[in-house]
Amino acid sequence: PAYANGRVFAVAGAQSATAMFGFDAASGSQLFKTPMSSQWESYLAPTVFNGNVYTNGGSYGGLYSFSAAAGTQNYFTELNQHDGWTPAFDSQNMYTYMAGQLRVHNPLTGAVSATIEDPLYTFNGYTANVAPVVGGGGIVYAGNLNNPTTNSILAFDTINKSVRWSASGGFAGNPAYADGYLFAANNATGKMEVRRESDGVIDWSWASPESDSTFSSDVLVTKNLVFVSASTMTYAIDRTTHATVWRYQGAGKLALSANGVLYIKAPSRIFAINLH
């Protein structure tokens, strides 16, 4: 699920009965349930931006936009028949990545204004399992993380409509961006790599312990720490010293609340760590 302004949003259902749900975060009461078409799809957390909530969907693939307040549908834009993705935003544009294409959209209408091809893409199923990451200066990061043979992250230059650089490896999940650097966990090297936005060169890296060497999560970045999960542990890494500050016996998908609580969703339980 996704959270914004006291509300929780999630997509759930089956082929003939899928909906965008809105809940009150404090009470759990259902605020709306808006039907949408689908074809047995998988979903990432919806993206909430400027009072609207966005998700993949459609019988043959596409992008939905709903009002986050009322749950009413704003529009549906037909795209590739791929699922398991969600859009990203900057102050002007919306971005989607699937089927080897990064698209630039008008967020108010969903219309596509530009398409940049991923030259490294090869098909490996219809579930993308990736969300674009917005960098600086018109750079947007995405890649074919779903295919182990062509696993890669690319820096798409949305101003020049080209690929600035690419990095191949075994990236376990979505990277994170901060202050001109991309943070990505690479299972091909066993390291959390920090690459320069300008040219993709690794500025520094952190190696996971040999006893816990397989990354399993997206990367989270704060002002002073980097969080990443491996097979059994979640690690907090100092951005200045590059050393492990602390670790926790629990691994899985990561989320960080505005109140400074780190959530770790393991296969059968959820951990909540007060970072303050």
mmCIF file with all atom_site columns, C-alpha atoms in Angstrom, residues 1 248-255 261-273:
data_model
loop_
_atom_site.group_PDB
_atom_site.id
_atom_site.type_symbol
_atom_site.label_atom_id
_atom_site.label_alt_id
_atom_site.label_comp_id
_atom_site.label_asym_id
_atom_site.label_entity_id
_atom_site.label_seq_id
_atom_site.pdbx_PDB_ins_code
_atom_site.Cartn_x
_atom_site.Cartn_y
_atom_site.Cartn_z
_atom_site.occupancy
_atom_site.B_iso_or_equiv
_atom_site.pdbx_formal_charge
_atom_site.auth_seq_id
_atom_site.auth_comp_id
_atom_site.auth_asym_id
_atom_site.auth_atom_id
_atom_site.pdbx_PDB_model_num
ATOM 1  C CA . PRO A 1 1   ? 0.000  0.000   0.000  1.00 0.00 ? 1   PRO A CA 1
ATOM 2  C CA . TYR A 1 248 ? 18.943 -5.760  12.563 1.00 0.00 ? 248 TYR A CA 1
ATOM 3  C CA . GLN A 1 249 ? 18.080 -9.464  12.441 1.00 0.00 ? 249 GLN A CA 1
ATOM 4  C CA . GLY A 1 250 ? 15.268 -9.192  9.931  1.00 0.00 ? 250 GLY A CA 1
ATOM 5  C CA . ALA A 1 251 ? 15.177 -8.690  6.161  1.00 0.00 ? 251 ALA A CA 1
ATOM 6  C CA . GLY A 1 252 ? 12.611 -7.899  3.499  1.00 0.00 ? 252 GLY A CA 1
ATOM 7  C CA . LYS A 1 253 ? 10.942 -5.027  1.688  1.00 0.00 ? 253 LYS A CA 1
ATOM 8  C CA . LEU A 1 254 ? 11.691 -1.649  3.253  1.00 0.00 ? 254 LEU A CA 1
ATOM 9  C CA . ALA A 1 255 ? 9.590  1.465   3.846  1.00 0.00 ? 255 ALA A CA 1
ATOM 10 C CA . VAL A 1 261 ? 9.958  4.551   11.580 1.00 0.00 ? 261 VAL A CA 1
ATOM 11 C CA . LEU A 1 262 ? 11.661 1.971   9.372  1.00 0.00 ? 262 LEU A CA 1
ATOM 12 C CA . TYR A 1 263 ? 9.364  -0.910  8.377  1.00 0.00 ? 263 TYR A CA 1
ATOM 13 C CA . ILE A 1 264 ? 10.772 -4.254  7.262  1.00 0.00 ? 264 ILE A CA 1
ATOM 14 C CA . LYS A 1 265 ? 8.264  -6.570  5.599  1.00 0.00 ? 265 LYS A CA 1
ATOM 15 C CA . ALA A 1 266 ? 9.624  -10.102 5.969  1.00 0.00 ? 266 ALA A CA 1
ATOM 16 C CA . PRO A 1 267 ? 7.802  -13.072 4.381  1.00 0.00 ? 267 PRO A CA 1
ATOM 17 C CA . SER A 1 268 ? 5.739  -13.819 7.505  1.00 0.00 ? 268 SER A CA 1
ATOM 18 C CA . ARG A 1 269 ? 6.056  -10.767 9.770  1.00 0.00 ? 269 ARG A CA 1
ATOM 19 C CA . ILE A 1 270 ? 6.623  -7.007  9.863  1.00 0.00 ? 270 ILE A CA 1
ATOM 20 C CA . PHE A 1 271 ? 9.255  -5.227  11.946 1.00 0.00 ? 271 PHE A CA 1
ATOM 21 C CA . ALA A 1 272 ? 9.006  -1.553  12.921 1.00 0.00 ? 272 ALA A CA 1
ATOM 22 C CA . ILE A 1 273 ? 12.189 0.233   14.084 1.00 0.00 ? 273 ILE A CA 1
#
